[in-house]
Amino acid sequence: MRWAPGVFLSIAVLASGCTHPVGGTAAAPQGTKPFYSKVQPEQRIMAKKLLTAEEIGEVTGIPRLEQVVPIETVLANGNIVSDCAFGATLATRQQYLSFTAARVQTATKVADGVREYTISNALVVFESVANAQQQFEQFSSRMQRCDGVRGDLNTATGSESWHIQVIHAGDDEVNWTRKNDSGKWSCRLIARPRANYIASVMYCRLVDADDKAEQVISRLLDKLAG
């Protein structure tokens, strides 16, 4: 995206405009399930749990990804008016109404002045496991009504029309794609509740076919279970 005015109104805004859990699960020994410990709501701890630009590059094969300054909270709101647009971001107050701490870490690649990738992973930590599940179920319920919804996203260079396709919205996972009508930018979000937090990935790219969101969320869940 070309940077939208204001400070990171959404990761979707951060990502869109150059011209917002899952496929994949954490690896575990056969016959066992990965164990996810509760995450303490401290930024230094959350920073170590999330993927770095280097780790994202390793799993996607994308060279020369650059780390963006992390966001140490959920975002106040989006710059788009549709109710469903609030779900078309990585983490907003409209998306999760009650949380203890949050962190978004992003890697991006720009070539010849064109943003080719913006790949973000996030943790939103809640007071308890029950609270995390409740908040996720409410988010999932809202997103179930959003399949096919269209909207507009304001950027520094104008307005982009987009539409959402909801692949899955259940108690275990929210998984959707959002594409600009111009065909120049596509995003996929995968989010899953784990222990007392929600882990999510947003994978935005210039080439629609180059979707590796599932690989990134799998790597993130591996790291969280480690």
Coordinates of C-alpha atoms in Angstrom, one line a residue:
M1 CA 0.0 0.0 0.0
R2 CA 1.1 3.5 -0.3
W3 CA 1.0 4.6 3.3
A4 CA -2.4 5.8 4.4
P5 CA -2.6 9.2 6.2
G6 CA -2.5 8.8 10.0
V7 CA -0.8 6.2 12.0
F8 CA -1.5 2.6 10.8
L9 CA -5.3 2.9 10.8
S10 CA -5.2 -0.8 10.1
I11 CA -2.7 -3.3 8.9
A12 CA -4.9 -3.6 5.9
V13 CA -4.4 0.1 5.4
L14 CA -0.7 -0.2 6.0
A15 CA -0.6 -2.9 3.5
S16 CA -3.0 -1.8 0.8
G17 CA -2.5 0.8 -1.9
C18 CA 0.7 0.2 -3.6
T19 CA -0.2 -0.2 -6.7
H20 CA -6.6 -7.1 7.0
P21 CA -7.2 -18.4 13.4
V22 CA -6.6 -21.7 9.9
G23 CA -5.0 -23.3 7.1
G24 CA -2.2 -25.2 8.7
T25 CA -1.6 -26.3 12.3
A26 CA 1.4 -26.4 14.5
A27 CA 3.5 -29.4 13.9
A28 CA 3.5 -32.0 16.7
P29 CA 4.6 -35.6 17.2
Q30 CA 2.1 -38.1 15.6
G31 CA -0.8 -38.9 18.0
T32 CA -0.3 -35.8 20.2
K33 CA -1.6 -32.3 20.1
P34 CA 0.6 -29.2 20.6
F35 CA 0.3 -27.6 24.0
Y36 CA -0.2 -23.8 24.1
S37 CA 0.8 -22.1 27.3
K38 CA -0.9 -18.9 28.4
V39 CA 0.9 -15.7 27.3
Q40 CA 1.7 -13.0 29.8
P41 CA 0.5 -9.6 28.6
E42 CA 4.0 -8.1 28.4
Q43 CA 5.4 -6.6 25.2
R44 CA 8.9 -8.1 25.6
I45 CA 7.4 -11.5 26.0
M46 CA 4.9 -11.1 23.1
A47 CA 7.7 -9.8 20.9
K48 CA 9.6 -13.1 21.4
K49 CA 6.5 -15.1 20.6
L50 CA 5.8 -13.5 17.2
L51 CA 7.6 -14.0 14.0
T52 CA 10.3 -11.7 12.9
A53 CA 10.9 -10.5 9.3
E54 CA 13.7 -13.0 9.0
E55 CA 11.5 -15.9 10.2
I56 CA 8.7 -14.9 7.8
G57 CA 11.3 -14.7 5.0
E58 CA 12.4 -18.3 5.8
V59 CA 9.0 -19.8 5.6
T60 CA 7.8 -17.8 2.6
G61 CA 11.0 -17.8 0.6
I62 CA 10.7 -14.0 0.1
P63 CA 14.1 -12.3 0.1
R64 CA 14.9 -9.0 1.7
L65 CA 11.9 -8.5 3.9
E66 CA 12.2 -5.5 6.1
Q67 CA 10.8 -5.3 9.7
V68 CA 8.3 -2.5 10.3
V69 CA 8.1 -0.8 13.7
P70 CA 5.8 -3.0 15.8
I71 CA 2.4 -1.8 17.0
E72 CA 1.9 -2.4 20.7
T73 CA -1.8 -2.3 20.9
V74 CA -4.9 -3.0 18.9
L75 CA -5.9 -0.2 16.6
A76 CA -8.5 2.4 17.6
N77 CA -10.6 1.9 14.4
G78 CA -10.5 1.6 10.7
N79 CA -11.0 4.3 8.1
I80 CA -13.8 2.5 6.5
V81 CA -17.5 2.6 7.5
S82 CA -18.9 -0.9 6.8
D83 CA -19.4 -3.0 9.9
C84 CA -17.7 -5.8 8.1
A85 CA -14.7 -3.6 7.4
F86 CA -13.9 -3.7 11.1
G87 CA -13.2 -7.4 10.6
A88 CA -11.1 -6.6 7.5
T89 CA -8.2 -5.6 9.7
L90 CA -5.7 -7.5 11.8
A91 CA -6.8 -6.3 15.2
T92 CA -9.2 -3.4 16.1
R93 CA -11.2 -2.5 19.1
Q94 CA -14.4 -3.2 17.1
Q95 CA -13.0 -6.7 16.5
Y96 CA -12.0 -7.5 20.0
L97 CA -13.9 -5.4 22.6
S98 CA -12.0 -6.5 25.7
F99 CA -8.3 -7.4 25.8
T100 CA -5.3 -7.1 28.1
A101 CA -2.5 -6.6 25.7
A102 CA -1.8 -6.8 21.9
R103 CA 1.1 -6.7 19.6
V104 CA 1.4 -6.6 15.8
Q105 CA 4.7 -7.3 14.0
T106 CA 5.0 -6.7 10.3
A107 CA 7.4 -7.5 7.5
T108 CA 7.3 -5.7 4.1
K109 CA 9.0 -5.7 0.8
V110 CA 9.2 -2.8 -1.6
A111 CA 10.8 -3.1 -5.0
D112 CA 11.3 -0.1 -7.4
G113 CA 8.9 1.9 -5.3
V114 CA 6.2 -0.7 -5.4
R115 CA 5.1 -2.5 -2.3
E116 CA 5.0 -6.2 -3.2
Y117 CA 4.3 -7.7 0.2
T118 CA 3.1 -6.7 3.7
I119 CA 2.9 -9.7 6.0
S120 CA 1.8 -9.2 9.6
N121 CA 1.4 -11.5 12.6
A122 CA -0.4 -10.5 15.8
L123 CA -1.2 -11.6 19.3
V124 CA -4.2 -10.3 21.2
V125 CA -4.0 -11.4 24.9
F126 CA -7.0 -11.6 27.2
E127 CA -7.5 -12.0 30.9
S128 CA -8.5 -15.7 30.7
V129 CA -8.8 -18.6 28.3
A130 CA -12.6 -18.3 28.6
N131 CA -12.5 -14.6 27.7
A132 CA -10.3 -15.2 24.7
Q133 CA -12.7 -17.8 23.4
Q134 CA -15.8 -15.7 24.0
Q135 CA -14.3 -12.7 22.2
F136 CA -13.2 -14.9 19.3
E137 CA -16.6 -16.4 19.0
Q138 CA -18.2 -13.0 18.9
F139 CA -15.8 -11.9 16.2
S140 CA -16.5 -15.1 14.2
S141 CA -20.2 -14.6 14.5
R142 CA -19.9 -11.1 13.1
M143 CA -17.7 -12.3 10.2
Q144 CA -20.2 -15.0 9.2
R145 CA -22.4 -12.2 7.9
C146 CA -19.7 -10.6 5.8
D147 CA -19.2 -13.0 2.9
G148 CA -19.5 -11.0 -0.3
V149 CA -19.6 -7.6 1.4
R150 CA -18.1 -4.8 -0.5
G151 CA -16.5 -1.5 0.7
D152 CA -14.0 1.2 0.0
L153 CA -10.6 1.8 1.6
N154 CA -9.2 5.3 1.6
T155 CA -5.4 5.6 1.0
A156 CA -3.0 8.4 0.5
T157 CA -3.5 8.2 -3.3
G158 CA -7.3 7.8 -3.4
S159 CA -9.9 5.2 -2.8
E160 CA -9.8 1.4 -3.4
S161 CA -12.9 -0.7 -3.7
W162 CA -12.7 -4.2 -2.2
H163 CA -14.8 -7.3 -1.5
I164 CA -14.5 -10.0 1.2
Q165 CA -14.9 -13.7 0.7
V166 CA -15.3 -15.6 4.0
I167 CA -13.7 -19.0 3.7
H168 CA -14.5 -20.1 7.2
A169 CA -15.9 -18.5 10.4
G170 CA -16.3 -20.8 13.3
D171 CA -15.4 -21.2 16.9
D172 CA -11.9 -22.5 16.0
E173 CA -11.0 -20.2 13.1
V174 CA -11.7 -17.1 11.1
N175 CA -10.3 -17.3 7.5
W176 CA -11.1 -14.8 4.8
T177 CA -9.7 -13.1 1.7
R178 CA -10.1 -9.4 0.8
K179 CA -9.3 -8.3 -2.7
N180 CA -9.2 -4.9 -4.3
D181 CA -11.3 -4.7 -7.4
S182 CA -8.4 -3.3 -9.3
G183 CA -6.7 -6.7 -8.9
K184 CA -3.6 -5.0 -7.6
W185 CA -3.7 -6.1 -4.0
S186 CA -5.0 -9.1 -2.1
C187 CA -5.0 -9.9 1.6
R188 CA -5.8 -13.1 3.5
L189 CA -6.4 -13.2 7.2
I190 CA -6.2 -16.4 9.3
A191 CA -7.0 -16.2 13.0
R192 CA -7.2 -18.8 15.7
P193 CA -7.8 -18.8 19.5
R194 CA -5.1 -20.5 21.6
A195 CA -5.0 -20.5 25.4
N196 CA -5.7 -16.9 26.6
Y197 CA -4.9 -15.2 23.3
I198 CA -5.8 -15.0 19.6
A199 CA -3.0 -15.6 17.1
S200 CA -3.5 -14.2 13.6
V201 CA -1.7 -13.6 10.3
M202 CA -2.5 -11.2 7.5
Y203 CA -0.7 -11.9 4.3
C204 CA -1.1 -9.1 1.7
R205 CA 0.6 -9.3 -1.7
L206 CA 0.6 -7.7 -5.1
V207 CA 0.4 -11.1 -6.9
D208 CA -2.9 -12.7 -6.1
A209 CA -1.7 -16.3 -6.7
D210 CA 1.2 -16.0 -4.3
D211 CA -0.7 -16.7 -1.0
K212 CA 1.4 -18.3 1.7
A213 CA -0.8 -17.3 4.7
E214 CA -1.2 -20.9 5.8
Q215 CA 2.5 -21.5 5.9
V216 CA 3.0 -18.4 8.0
I217 CA 0.3 -19.2 10.5
S218 CA 1.6 -22.7 10.8
R219 CA 5.1 -21.4 11.6
L220 CA 3.6 -18.9 14.1
L221 CA 1.7 -21.7 15.9
D222 CA 4.8 -23.9 15.9
K223 CA 6.7 -21.1 17.7
L224 CA 3.9 -20.5 20.2
A225 CA 3.8 -24.2 21.0
G226 CA 7.6 -24.4 21.4

